Amino acid sequence: QVQLVESGGGLVQAGGSLRLSCAASGSTFSIHSMGWYRQFSGNPREMVASISSGGSANYADFARGRFTISRDNAKNTVYLQINSLKPEDTAVYYCNGIFGRDSRWFDSWGQGTQVTVSS
């Protein structure tokens, strides 16, 4: 199993910025892709952005422009920069990754980090 630990969430005023981090750790593994999802209370998780091992990024339509995903391969860490935060961005943000080990692929989820945007 690969463990994902998120950090960087918190309470911020509308118009502010946050950078979420997600570090992957565990025994030997390769990374196919990593990404971020968010979940509003009572709703299913929705994809925000993902990034491949080669650095190709994919964004949900709502995330284009204010969200930027990046990664540091040396640290097995993916980041999500969120600018111009809006109250409607308030959600739990989850890190997800697709990993490979022993010729098998599997995915892992972080525990989630709360982002609260006050108006």
Backbone as XML, in Angstrom:
<?xml version="1.0"?>
<chain id="A" units="angstrom">
  <residue number="1" name="GLN">
    <atom name="N" x="0.845" y="-1.195" z="0.000"/>
    <atom name="CA" x="0.000" y="0.000" z="0.000"/>
    <atom name="C" x="0.882" y="1.248" z="0.000"/>
  </residue>
  <residue number="2" name="VAL">
    <atom name="N" x="0.390" y="2.276" z="-0.606"/>
    <atom name="CA" x="1.075" y="3.565" z="-0.615"/>
    <atom name="C" x="0.262" y="4.515" z="0.252"/>
  </residue>
  <residue number="3" name="GLN">
    <atom name="N" x="0.926" y="5.186" z="1.147"/>
    <atom name="CA" x="0.256" y="6.141" z="2.020"/>
    <atom name="C" x="0.339" y="7.537" z="1.419"/>
  </residue>
  <residue number="4" name="LEU">
    <atom name="N" x="-0.770" y="8.228" z="1.482"/>
    <atom name="CA" x="-0.842" y="9.609" z="1.005"/>
    <atom name="C" x="-1.193" y="10.502" z="2.176"/>
  </residue>
  <residue number="5" name="VAL">
    <atom name="N" x="-0.393" y="11.514" z="2.383"/>
    <atom name="CA" x="-0.628" y="12.442" z="3.486"/>
    <atom name="C" x="-0.777" y="13.843" z="2.919"/>
  </residue>
  <residue number="6" name="GLU">
    <atom name="N" x="-1.957" y="14.421" z="3.131"/>
    <atom name="CA" x="-2.234" y="15.768" z="2.643"/>
    <atom name="C" x="-1.956" y="16.794" z="3.731"/>
  </residue>
  <residue number="7" name="SER">
    <atom name="N" x="-1.670" y="17.989" z="3.298"/>
    <atom name="CA" x="-1.508" y="19.109" z="4.211"/>
    <atom name="C" x="-1.799" y="20.391" z="3.455"/>
  </residue>
  <residue number="8" name="GLY">
    <atom name="N" x="-1.971" y="21.450" z="4.202"/>
    <atom name="CA" x="-2.135" y="22.755" z="3.583"/>
    <atom name="C" x="-3.534" y="23.321" z="3.601"/>
  </residue>
  <residue number="9" name="GLY">
    <atom name="N" x="-4.500" y="22.526" z="4.031"/>
    <atom name="CA" x="-5.848" y="23.055" z="4.112"/>
    <atom name="C" x="-6.000" y="24.011" z="5.278"/>
  </residue>
  <residue number="10" name="GLY">
    <atom name="N" x="-7.154" y="24.631" z="5.363"/>
    <atom name="CA" x="-7.401" y="25.544" z="6.469"/>
    <atom name="C" x="-8.499" y="26.515" z="6.157"/>
  </residue>
  <residue number="11" name="LEU">
    <atom name="N" x="-8.568" y="27.547" z="6.967"/>
    <atom name="CA" x="-9.559" y="28.597" z="6.820"/>
    <atom name="C" x="-8.910" y="29.800" z="6.160"/>
  </residue>
  <residue number="12" name="VAL">
    <atom name="N" x="-9.522" y="30.278" z="5.117"/>
    <atom name="CA" x="-8.977" y="31.422" z="4.387"/>
    <atom name="C" x="-10.116" y="32.320" z="3.938"/>
  </residue>
  <residue number="13" name="GLN">
    <atom name="N" x="-9.838" y="33.592" z="3.814"/>
    <atom name="CA" x="-10.852" y="34.521" z="3.340"/>
    <atom name="C" x="-10.995" y="34.442" z="1.830"/>
  </residue>
  <residue number="14" name="ALA">
    <atom name="N" x="-12.161" y="34.770" z="1.379"/>
    <atom name="CA" x="-12.400" y="34.799" z="-0.059"/>
    <atom name="C" x="-11.378" y="35.715" z="-0.727"/>
  </residue>
  <residue number="15" name="GLY">
    <atom name="N" x="-10.886" y="35.259" z="-1.860"/>
    <atom name="CA" x="-9.863" y="36.013" z="-2.573"/>
    <atom name="C" x="-8.446" y="35.580" z="-2.244"/>
  </residue>
  <residue number="16" name="GLY">
    <atom name="N" x="-8.307" y="34.813" z="-1.190"/>
    <atom name="CA" x="-6.993" y="34.343" z="-0.788"/>
    <atom name="C" x="-6.544" y="33.125" z="-1.573"/>
  </residue>
  <residue number="17" name="SER">
    <atom name="N" x="-5.410" y="32.591" z="-1.174"/>
    <atom name="CA" x="-4.818" y="31.443" z="-1.860"/>
    <atom name="C" x="-4.401" y="30.377" z="-0.865"/>
  </residue>
  <residue number="18" name="LEU">
    <atom name="N" x="-4.359" y="29.170" z="-1.345"/>
    <atom name="CA" x="-3.854" y="28.048" z="-0.560"/>
    <atom name="C" x="-3.048" y="27.151" z="-1.475"/>
  </residue>
  <residue number="19" name="ARG">
    <atom name="N" x="-2.077" y="26.467" z="-0.890"/>
    <atom name="CA" x="-1.376" y="25.424" z="-1.621"/>
    <atom name="C" x="-1.487" y="24.128" z="-0.814"/>
  </residue>
  <residue number="20" name="LEU">
    <atom name="N" x="-2.143" y="23.172" z="-1.412"/>
    <atom name="CA" x="-2.275" y="21.861" z="-0.789"/>
    <atom name="C" x="-1.118" y="20.981" z="-1.245"/>
  </residue>
  <residue number="21" name="SER">
    <atom name="N" x="-0.649" y="20.152" z="-0.334"/>
    <atom name="CA" x="0.431" y="19.222" z="-0.640"/>
    <atom name="C" x="-0.022" y="17.811" z="-0.328"/>
  </residue>
  <residue number="22" name="CYS">
    <atom name="N" x="0.520" y="16.876" z="-1.073"/>
    <atom name="CA" x="0.219" y="15.464" z="-0.844"/>
    <atom name="C" x="1.490" y="14.672" z="-1.102"/>
  </residue>
  <residue number="23" name="ALA">
    <atom name="N" x="1.972" y="14.030" z="-0.064"/>
    <atom name="CA" x="3.199" y="13.247" z="-0.164"/>
    <atom name="C" x="2.884" y="11.762" z="-0.141"/>
  </residue>
  <residue number="24" name="ALA">
    <atom name="N" x="3.454" y="11.043" z="-1.074"/>
    <atom name="CA" x="3.268" y="9.597" z="-1.156"/>
    <atom name="C" x="4.463" y="8.888" z="-0.542"/>
  </residue>
  <residue number="25" name="SER">
    <atom name="N" x="4.184" y="7.861" z="0.225"/>
    <atom name="CA" x="5.259" y="7.090" z="0.829"/>
    <atom name="C" x="4.870" y="5.625" z="0.906"/>
  </residue>
  <residue number="26" name="GLY">
    <atom name="N" x="5.870" y="4.780" z="1.040"/>
    <atom name="CA" x="5.634" y="3.347" z="1.128"/>
    <atom name="C" x="6.797" y="2.598" z="0.530"/>
  </residue>
  <residue number="27" name="SER">
    <atom name="N" x="6.661" y="1.293" z="0.468"/>
    <atom name="CA" x="7.715" y="0.492" z="-0.140"/>
    <atom name="C" x="7.710" y="0.719" z="-1.648"/>
  </residue>
  <residue number="28" name="THR">
    <atom name="N" x="8.678" y="0.175" z="-2.300"/>
    <atom name="CA" x="8.966" y="0.484" z="-3.699"/>
    <atom name="C" x="7.700" y="0.530" z="-4.556"/>
  </residue>
  <residue number="29" name="PHE">
    <atom name="N" x="7.527" y="1.619" z="-5.255"/>
    <atom name="CA" x="6.376" y="1.757" z="-6.138"/>
    <atom name="C" x="6.719" y="2.738" z="-7.250"/>
  </residue>
  <residue number="30" name="SER">
    <atom name="N" x="5.960" y="2.656" z="-8.295"/>
    <atom name="CA" x="6.056" y="3.645" z="-9.359"/>
    <atom name="C" x="4.763" y="4.449" z="-9.369"/>
  </residue>
  <residue number="31" name="ILE">
    <atom name="N" x="4.845" y="5.625" z="-9.913"/>
    <atom name="CA" x="3.683" y="6.509" z="-9.938"/>
    <atom name="C" x="3.190" y="6.643" z="-11.361"/>
  </residue>
  <residue number="32" name="HIS">
    <atom name="N" x="1.926" y="6.303" z="-11.552"/>
    <atom name="CA" x="1.301" y="6.517" z="-12.861"/>
    <atom name="C" x="0.786" y="7.942" z="-12.953"/>
  </residue>
  <residue number="33" name="SER">
    <atom name="N" x="0.017" y="8.325" z="-11.962"/>
    <atom name="CA" x="-0.520" y="9.678" z="-11.922"/>
    <atom name="C" x="-0.976" y="9.971" z="-10.505"/>
  </residue>
  <residue number="34" name="MET">
    <atom name="N" x="-1.096" y="11.241" z="-10.208"/>
    <atom name="CA" x="-1.648" y="11.681" z="-8.927"/>
    <atom name="C" x="-2.600" y="12.831" z="-9.185"/>
  </residue>
  <residue number="35" name="GLY">
    <atom name="N" x="-3.513" y="13.022" z="-8.276"/>
    <atom name="CA" x="-4.475" y="14.081" z="-8.505"/>
    <atom name="C" x="-5.225" y="14.482" z="-7.255"/>
  </residue>
  <residue number="36" name="TRP">
    <atom name="N" x="-6.121" y="15.415" z="-7.457"/>
    <atom name="CA" x="-6.930" y="15.954" z="-6.363"/>
    <atom name="C" x="-8.405" y="15.846" z="-6.698"/>
  </residue>
  <residue number="37" name="TYR">
    <atom name="N" x="-9.167" y="15.486" z="-5.698"/>
    <atom name="CA" x="-10.612" y="15.473" z="-5.766"/>
    <atom name="C" x="-11.135" y="16.349" z="-4.629"/>
  </residue>
  <residue number="38" name="ARG">
    <atom name="N" x="-12.369" y="16.734" z="-4.732"/>
    <atom name="CA" x="-12.988" y="17.430" z="-3.616"/>
    <atom name="C" x="-14.382" y="16.898" z="-3.404"/>
  </residue>
  <residue number="39" name="GLN">
    <atom name="N" x="-14.852" y="17.069" z="-2.191"/>
    <atom name="CA" x="-16.159" y="16.549" z="-1.833"/>
    <atom name="C" x="-16.892" y="17.565" z="-0.981"/>
  </residue>
  <residue number="40" name="PHE">
    <atom name="N" x="-18.049" y="17.981" z="-1.498"/>
    <atom name="CA" x="-18.943" y="18.830" z="-0.728"/>
    <atom name="C" x="-19.810" y="17.937" z="0.148"/>
  </residue>
  <residue number="41" name="SER">
    <atom name="N" x="-20.232" y="18.474" z="1.266"/>
    <atom name="CA" x="-21.019" y="17.694" z="2.201"/>
    <atom name="C" x="-22.230" y="17.071" z="1.510"/>
  </residue>
  <residue number="42" name="GLY">
    <atom name="N" x="-22.342" y="15.751" z="1.633"/>
    <atom name="CA" x="-23.496" y="15.066" z="1.083"/>
    <atom name="C" x="-23.404" y="14.749" z="-0.394"/>
  </residue>
  <residue number="43" name="ASN">
    <atom name="N" x="-22.299" y="15.083" z="-1.015"/>
    <atom name="CA" x="-22.138" y="14.852" z="-2.449"/>
    <atom name="C" x="-20.984" y="13.889" z="-2.715"/>
  </residue>
  <residue number="44" name="PRO">
    <atom name="N" x="-20.972" y="13.272" z="-3.869"/>
    <atom name="CA" x="-19.826" y="12.418" z="-4.212"/>
    <atom name="C" x="-18.587" y="13.258" z="-4.503"/>
  </residue>
  <residue number="45" name="ARG">
    <atom name="N" x="-17.449" y="12.612" z="-4.466"/>
    <atom name="CA" x="-16.213" y="13.313" z="-4.785"/>
    <atom name="C" x="-16.183" y="13.662" z="-6.264"/>
  </residue>
  <residue number="46" name="GLU">
    <atom name="N" x="-15.598" y="14.805" z="-6.560"/>
    <atom name="CA" x="-15.434" y="15.210" z="-7.948"/>
    <atom name="C" x="-13.965" y="15.503" z="-8.216"/>
  </residue>
  <residue number="47" name="MET">
    <atom name="N" x="-13.530" y="15.147" z="-9.402"/>
    <atom name="CA" x="-12.143" y="15.364" z="-9.768"/>
    <atom name="C" x="-11.895" y="16.849" z="-9.947"/>
  </residue>
  <residue number="48" name="VAL">
    <atom name="N" x="-10.773" y="17.302" z="-9.417"/>
    <atom name="CA" x="-10.354" y="18.683" z="-9.595"/>
    <atom name="C" x="-9.269" y="18.753" z="-10.671"/>
  </residue>
  <residue number="49" name="ALA">
    <atom name="N" x="-8.218" y="17.977" z="-10.476"/>
    <atom name="CA" x="-7.095" y="17.990" z="-11.404"/>
    <atom name="C" x="-6.259" y="16.739" z="-11.193"/>
  </residue>
  <residue number="50" name="SER">
    <atom name="N" x="-5.551" y="16.350" z="-12.231"/>
    <atom name="CA" x="-4.632" y="15.230" z="-12.127"/>
    <atom name="C" x="-3.394" y="15.540" z="-12.950"/>
  </residue>
  <residue number="51" name="ILE">
    <atom name="N" x="-2.320" y="14.825" z="-12.636"/>
    <atom name="CA" x="-1.068" y="15.036" z="-13.357"/>
    <atom name="C" x="-0.375" y="13.699" z="-13.523"/>
  </residue>
  <residue number="52" name="SER">
    <atom name="N" x="0.096" y="13.444" z="-14.727"/>
    <atom name="CA" x="0.736" y="12.167" z="-15.017"/>
    <atom name="C" x="2.193" y="12.184" z="-14.560"/>
  </residue>
  <residue number="53" name="SER">
    <atom name="N" x="2.800" y="11.033" z="-14.619"/>
    <atom name="CA" x="4.209" y="10.949" z="-14.247"/>
    <atom name="C" x="5.084" y="11.789" z="-15.170"/>
  </residue>
  <residue number="54" name="GLY">
    <atom name="N" x="4.598" y="11.992" z="-16.381"/>
    <atom name="CA" x="5.351" y="12.815" z="-17.328"/>
    <atom name="C" x="5.078" y="14.296" z="-17.200"/>
  </residue>
  <residue number="55" name="GLY">
    <atom name="N" x="4.128" y="14.636" z="-16.318"/>
    <atom name="CA" x="3.844" y="16.051" z="-16.080"/>
    <atom name="C" x="2.656" y="16.615" z="-16.831"/>
  </residue>
  <residue number="56" name="SER">
    <atom name="N" x="1.929" y="15.782" z="-17.548"/>
    <atom name="CA" x="0.742" y="16.267" z="-18.249"/>
    <atom name="C" x="-0.400" y="16.458" z="-17.261"/>
  </residue>
  <residue number="57" name="ALA">
    <atom name="N" x="-0.960" y="17.640" z="-17.269"/>
    <atom name="CA" x="-2.017" y="17.984" z="-16.315"/>
    <atom name="C" x="-3.377" y="17.965" z="-16.986"/>
  </residue>
  <residue number="58" name="ASN">
    <atom name="N" x="-4.353" y="17.578" z="-16.207"/>
    <atom name="CA" x="-5.736" y="17.542" z="-16.671"/>
    <atom name="C" x="-6.601" y="18.209" z="-15.612"/>
  </residue>
  <residue number="59" name="TYR">
    <atom name="N" x="-7.489" y="19.102" z="-16.028"/>
    <atom name="CA" x="-8.316" y="19.854" z="-15.092"/>
    <atom name="C" x="-9.793" y="19.666" z="-15.387"/>
  </residue>
  <residue number="60" name="ALA">
    <atom name="N" x="-10.573" y="19.670" z="-14.335"/>
    <atom name="CA" x="-12.012" y="19.783" z="-14.504"/>
    <atom name="C" x="-12.303" y="21.175" z="-15.037"/>
  </residue>
  <residue number="61" name="ASP">
    <atom name="N" x="-13.412" y="21.300" z="-15.733"/>
    <atom name="CA" x="-13.738" y="22.588" z="-16.351"/>
    <atom name="C" x="-13.762" y="23.718" z="-15.319"/>
  </residue>
  <residue number="62" name="PHE">
    <atom name="N" x="-14.316" y="23.455" z="-14.145"/>
    <atom name="CA" x="-14.437" y="24.516" z="-13.155"/>
    <atom name="C" x="-13.080" y="24.926" z="-12.595"/>
  </residue>
  <residue number="63" name="ALA">
    <atom name="N" x="-12.079" y="24.041" z="-12.749"/>
    <atom name="CA" x="-10.784" y="24.291" z="-12.134"/>
    <atom name="C" x="-9.813" y="25.063" z="-13.036"/>
  </residue>
  <residue number="64" name="ARG">
    <atom name="N" x="-10.179" y="25.207" z="-14.281"/>
    <atom name="CA" x="-9.263" y="25.903" z="-15.198"/>
    <atom name="C" x="-9.188" y="27.383" z="-14.828"/>
  </residue>
  <residue number="65" name="GLY">
    <atom name="N" x="-7.971" y="27.844" z="-14.674"/>
    <atom name="CA" x="-7.760" y="29.259" z="-14.412"/>
    <atom name="C" x="-7.360" y="29.577" z="-12.985"/>
  </residue>
  <residue number="66" name="ARG">
    <atom name="N" x="-8.009" y="28.960" z="-11.998"/>
    <atom name="CA" x="-7.694" y="29.276" z="-10.600"/>
    <atom name="C" x="-6.921" y="28.170" z="-9.902"/>
  </residue>
  <residue number="67" name="PHE">
    <atom name="N" x="-6.937" y="26.977" z="-10.468"/>
    <atom name="CA" x="-6.278" y="25.839" z="-9.848"/>
    <atom name="C" x="-5.064" y="25.443" z="-10.699"/>
  </residue>
  <residue number="68" name="THR">
    <atom name="N" x="-3.980" y="25.128" z="-10.025"/>
    <atom name="CA" x="-2.794" y="24.660" z="-10.723"/>
    <atom name="C" x="-2.227" y="23.451" z="-9.993"/>
  </residue>
  <residue number="69" name="ILE">
    <atom name="N" x="-2.102" y="22.370" z="-10.728"/>
    <atom name="CA" x="-1.519" y="21.158" z="-10.154"/>
    <atom name="C" x="-0.070" y="21.044" z="-10.608"/>
  </residue>
  <residue number="70" name="SER">
    <atom name="N" x="0.767" y="20.592" z="-9.716"/>
    <atom name="CA" x="2.179" y="20.403" z="-10.045"/>
    <atom name="C" x="2.711" y="19.239" z="-9.211"/>
  </residue>
  <residue number="71" name="ARG">
    <atom name="N" x="3.897" y="18.797" z="-9.544"/>
    <atom name="CA" x="4.454" y="17.678" z="-8.797"/>
    <atom name="C" x="5.958" y="17.806" z="-8.677"/>
  </residue>
  <residue number="72" name="ASP">
    <atom name="N" x="6.469" y="17.197" z="-7.633"/>
    <atom name="CA" x="7.910" y="17.101" z="-7.419"/>
    <atom name="C" x="8.212" y="15.606" z="-7.376"/>
  </residue>
  <residue number="73" name="ASN">
    <atom name="N" x="8.729" y="15.095" z="-8.469"/>
    <atom name="CA" x="8.958" y="13.655" z="-8.562"/>
    <atom name="C" x="9.975" y="13.175" z="-7.528"/>
  </residue>
  <residue number="74" name="ALA">
    <atom name="N" x="10.944" y="13.988" z="-7.240"/>
    <atom name="CA" x="11.980" y="13.578" z="-6.284"/>
    <atom name="C" x="11.406" y="13.388" z="-4.884"/>
  </residue>
  <residue number="75" name="LYS">
    <atom name="N" x="10.339" y="14.119" z="-4.587"/>
    <atom name="CA" x="9.713" y="14.040" z="-3.272"/>
    <atom name="C" x="8.434" y="13.226" z="-3.289"/>
  </residue>
  <residue number="76" name="ASN">
    <atom name="N" x="8.073" y="12.679" z="-4.453"/>
    <atom name="CA" x="6.805" y="11.938" z="-4.577"/>
    <atom name="C" x="5.638" y="12.769" z="-4.030"/>
  </residue>
  <residue number="77" name="THR">
    <atom name="N" x="5.644" y="14.020" z="-4.380"/>
    <atom name="CA" x="4.668" y="14.960" z="-3.834"/>
    <atom name="C" x="3.944" y="15.678" z="-4.961"/>
  </residue>
  <residue number="78" name="VAL">
    <atom name="N" x="2.659" y="15.842" z="-4.781"/>
    <atom name="CA" x="1.852" y="16.611" z="-5.719"/>
    <atom name="C" x="1.251" y="17.795" z="-4.972"/>
  </residue>
  <residue number="79" name="TYR">
    <atom name="N" x="1.117" y="18.898" z="-5.676"/>
    <atom name="CA" x="0.612" y="20.129" z="-5.089"/>
    <atom name="C" x="-0.627" y="20.600" z="-5.843"/>
  </residue>
  <residue number="80" name="LEU">
    <atom name="N" x="-1.460" y="21.333" z="-5.135"/>
    <atom name="CA" x="-2.592" y="22.003" z="-5.761"/>
    <atom name="C" x="-2.620" y="23.438" z="-5.263"/>
  </residue>
  <residue number="81" name="GLN">
    <atom name="N" x="-2.323" y="24.334" z="-6.155"/>
    <atom name="CA" x="-2.386" y="25.762" z="-5.847"/>
    <atom name="C" x="-3.772" y="26.270" z="-6.213"/>
  </residue>
  <residue number="82" name="ILE">
    <atom name="N" x="-4.432" y="26.900" z="-5.265"/>
    <atom name="CA" x="-5.766" y="27.447" z="-5.513"/>
    <atom name="C" x="-5.709" y="28.943" z="-5.246"/>
  </residue>
  <residue number="83" name="ASN">
    <atom name="N" x="-6.004" y="29.712" z="-6.255"/>
    <atom name="CA" x="-6.002" y="31.169" z="-6.145"/>
    <atom name="C" x="-7.416" y="31.720" z="-6.192"/>
  </residue>
  <residue number="84" name="SER">
    <atom name="N" x="-7.551" y="32.946" z="-5.765"/>
    <atom name="CA" x="-8.855" y="33.635" z="-5.795"/>
    <atom name="C" x="-9.945" y="32.738" z="-5.222"/>
  </residue>
  <residue number="85" name="LEU">
    <atom name="N" x="-9.709" y="32.237" z="-4.049"/>
    <atom name="CA" x="-10.636" y="31.293" z="-3.435"/>
    <atom name="C" x="-12.019" y="31.905" z="-3.246"/>
  </residue>
  <residue number="86" name="LYS">
    <atom name="N" x="-13.024" y="31.073" z="-3.440"/>
    <atom name="CA" x="-14.410" y="31.465" z="-3.300"/>
    <atom name="C" x="-15.070" y="30.620" z="-2.214"/>
  </residue>
  <residue number="87" name="PRO">
    <atom name="N" x="-16.093" y="31.138" z="-1.569"/>
    <atom name="CA" x="-16.790" y="30.324" z="-0.560"/>
    <atom name="C" x="-17.260" y="28.978" z="-1.113"/>
  </residue>
  <residue number="88" name="GLU">
    <atom name="N" x="-17.605" y="28.941" z="-2.383"/>
    <atom name="CA" x="-18.069" y="27.673" z="-2.973"/>
    <atom name="C" x="-16.946" y="26.668" z="-3.187"/>
  </residue>
  <residue number="89" name="ASP">
    <atom name="N" x="-15.699" y="27.069" z="-2.914"/>
    <atom name="CA" x="-14.595" y="26.108" z="-2.937"/>
    <atom name="C" x="-14.493" y="25.339" z="-1.623"/>
  </residue>
  <residue number="90" name="THR">
    <atom name="N" x="-15.291" y="25.738" z="-0.641"/>
    <atom name="CA" x="-15.266" y="25.054" z="0.650"/>
    <atom name="C" x="-15.650" y="23.596" z="0.475"/>
  </residue>
  <residue number="91" name="ALA">
    <atom name="N" x="-14.742" y="22.717" z="0.867"/>
    <atom name="CA" x="-14.935" y="21.280" z="0.680"/>
    <atom name="C" x="-13.787" y="20.548" z="1.357"/>
  </residue>
  <residue number="92" name="VAL">
    <atom name="N" x="-13.899" y="19.245" z="1.417"/>
    <atom name="CA" x="-12.768" y="18.410" z="1.805"/>
    <atom name="C" x="-12.033" y="18.016" z="0.524"/>
  </residue>
  <residue number="93" name="TYR">
    <atom name="N" x="-10.762" y="18.259" z="0.496"/>
    <atom name="CA" x="-9.948" y="17.955" z="-0.688"/>
    <atom name="C" x="-9.146" y="16.689" z="-0.417"/>
  </residue>
  <residue number="94" name="TYR">
    <atom name="N" x="-9.258" y="15.751" z="-1.342"/>
    <atom name="CA" x="-8.597" y="14.463" z="-1.214"/>
    <atom name="C" x="-7.537" y="14.283" z="-2.298"/>
  </residue>
  <residue number="95" name="CYS">
    <atom name="N" x="-6.441" y="13.716" z="-1.887"/>
    <atom name="CA" x="-5.395" y="13.343" z="-2.824"/>
    <atom name="C" x="-5.621" y="11.892" z="-3.259"/>
  </residue>
  <residue number="96" name="ASN">
    <atom name="N" x="-5.365" y="11.640" z="-4.506"/>
    <atom name="CA" x="-5.498" y="10.290" z="-5.057"/>
    <atom name="C" x="-4.299" y="9.989" z="-5.927"/>
  </residue>
  <residue number="97" name="GLY">
    <atom name="N" x="-3.889" y="8.740" z="-5.922"/>
    <atom name="CA" x="-2.783" y="8.365" z="-6.779"/>
    <atom name="C" x="-2.985" y="6.976" z="-7.355"/>
  </residue>
  <residue number="98" name="ILE">
    <atom name="N" x="-2.463" y="6.766" z="-8.545"/>
    <atom name="CA" x="-2.433" y="5.445" z="-9.169"/>
    <atom name="C" x="-0.984" y="5.005" z="-9.209"/>
  </residue>
  <residue number="99" name="PHE">
    <atom name="N" x="-0.724" y="3.881" z="-8.577"/>
    <atom name="CA" x="0.643" y="3.434" z="-8.365"/>
    <atom name="C" x="0.850" y="2.025" z="-8.909"/>
  </residue>
  <residue number="100" name="GLY">
    <atom name="N" x="2.084" y="1.696" z="-9.170"/>
    <atom name="CA" x="2.408" y="0.375" z="-9.663"/>
    <atom name="C" x="3.450" y="-0.301" z="-8.800"/>
  </residue>
  <residue number="101" name="ARG">
    <atom name="N" x="3.258" y="-1.588" z="-8.619"/>
    <atom name="CA" x="4.215" y="-2.408" z="-7.878"/>
    <atom name="C" x="4.028" y="-3.848" z="-8.325"/>
  </residue>
  <residue number="102" name="ASP">
    <atom name="N" x="5.149" y="-4.511" z="-8.595"/>
    <atom name="CA" x="5.098" y="-5.935" z="-9.000"/>
    <atom name="C" x="4.139" y="-6.142" z="-10.165"/>
  </residue>
  <residue number="103" name="SER">
    <atom name="N" x="4.227" y="-5.260" z="-11.144"/>
    <atom name="CA" x="3.435" y="-5.355" z="-12.370"/>
    <atom name="C" x="1.936" y="-5.208" z="-12.134"/>
  </residue>
  <residue number="104" name="ARG">
    <atom name="N" x="1.558" y="-4.650" z="-11.036"/>
    <atom name="CA" x="0.147" y="-4.424" z="-10.755"/>
    <atom name="C" x="-0.079" y="-2.940" z="-10.464"/>
  </residue>
  <residue number="105" name="TRP">
    <atom name="N" x="-1.247" y="-2.461" z="-10.849"/>
    <atom name="CA" x="-1.623" y="-1.078" z="-10.579"/>
    <atom name="C" x="-2.677" y="-1.055" z="-9.487"/>
  </residue>
  <residue number="106" name="PHE">
    <atom name="N" x="-2.616" y="-0.043" z="-8.678"/>
    <atom name="CA" x="-3.611" y="0.125" z="-7.636"/>
    <atom name="C" x="-3.723" y="1.602" z="-7.312"/>
  </residue>
  <residue number="107" name="ASP">
    <atom name="N" x="-4.802" y="1.988" z="-6.661"/>
    <atom name="CA" x="-4.923" y="3.392" z="-6.296"/>
    <atom name="C" x="-5.013" y="3.541" z="-4.780"/>
  </residue>
  <residue number="108" name="SER">
    <atom name="N" x="-4.667" y="4.705" z="-4.325"/>
    <atom name="CA" x="-4.722" y="5.033" z="-2.907"/>
    <atom name="C" x="-5.313" y="6.416" z="-2.733"/>
  </residue>
  <residue number="109" name="TRP">
    <atom name="N" x="-5.894" y="6.631" z="-1.562"/>
    <atom name="CA" x="-6.499" y="7.917" z="-1.210"/>
    <atom name="C" x="-5.881" y="8.443" z="0.081"/>
  </residue>
  <residue number="110" name="GLY">
    <atom name="N" x="-5.768" y="9.746" z="0.143"/>
    <atom name="CA" x="-5.391" y="10.373" z="1.391"/>
    <atom name="C" x="-6.594" y="10.514" z="2.299"/>
  </residue>
  <residue number="111" name="GLN">
    <atom name="N" x="-6.343" y="11.049" z="3.470"/>
    <atom name="CA" x="-7.402" y="11.161" z="4.470"/>
    <atom name="C" x="-8.259" y="12.405" z="4.268"/>
  </residue>
  <residue number="112" name="GLY">
    <atom name="N" x="-7.816" y="13.296" z="3.422"/>
    <atom name="CA" x="-8.564" y="14.507" z="3.142"/>
    <atom name="C" x="-8.095" y="15.678" z="3.988"/>
  </residue>
  <residue number="113" name="THR">
    <atom name="N" x="-8.198" y="16.857" z="3.420"/>
    <atom name="CA" x="-7.876" y="18.076" z="4.151"/>
    <atom name="C" x="-8.988" y="19.093" z="3.907"/>
  </residue>
  <residue number="114" name="GLN">
    <atom name="N" x="-9.448" y="19.691" z="4.964"/>
    <atom name="CA" x="-10.582" y="20.624" z="4.880"/>
    <atom name="C" x="-10.109" y="21.988" z="4.405"/>
  </residue>
  <residue number="115" name="VAL">
    <atom name="N" x="-10.809" y="22.501" z="3.429"/>
    <atom name="CA" x="-10.598" y="23.877" z="2.968"/>
    <atom name="C" x="-11.896" y="24.635" z="3.233"/>
  </residue>
  <residue number="116" name="THR">
    <atom name="N" x="-11.813" y="25.696" z="3.983"/>
    <atom name="CA" x="-12.973" y="26.520" z="4.301"/>
    <atom name="C" x="-12.678" y="27.948" z="3.880"/>
  </residue>
  <residue number="117" name="VAL">
    <atom name="N" x="-13.547" y="28.483" z="3.064"/>
    <atom name="CA" x="-13.374" y="29.847" z="2.555"/>
    <atom name="C" x="-14.488" y="30.711" z="3.113"/>
  </residue>
  <residue number="118" name="SER">
    <atom name="N" x="-14.124" y="31.725" z="3.840"/>
    <atom name="CA" x="-15.112" y="32.617" z="4.429"/>
    <atom name="C" x="-15.346" y="33.816" z="3.514"/>
  </residue>
  <residue number="119" name="SER">
    <atom name="N" x="-16.575" y="34.285" z="3.544"/>
    <atom name="CA" x="-16.925" y="35.414" z="2.672"/>
    <atom name="C" x="-16.680" y="36.748" z="3.358"/>
  </residue>
</chain>
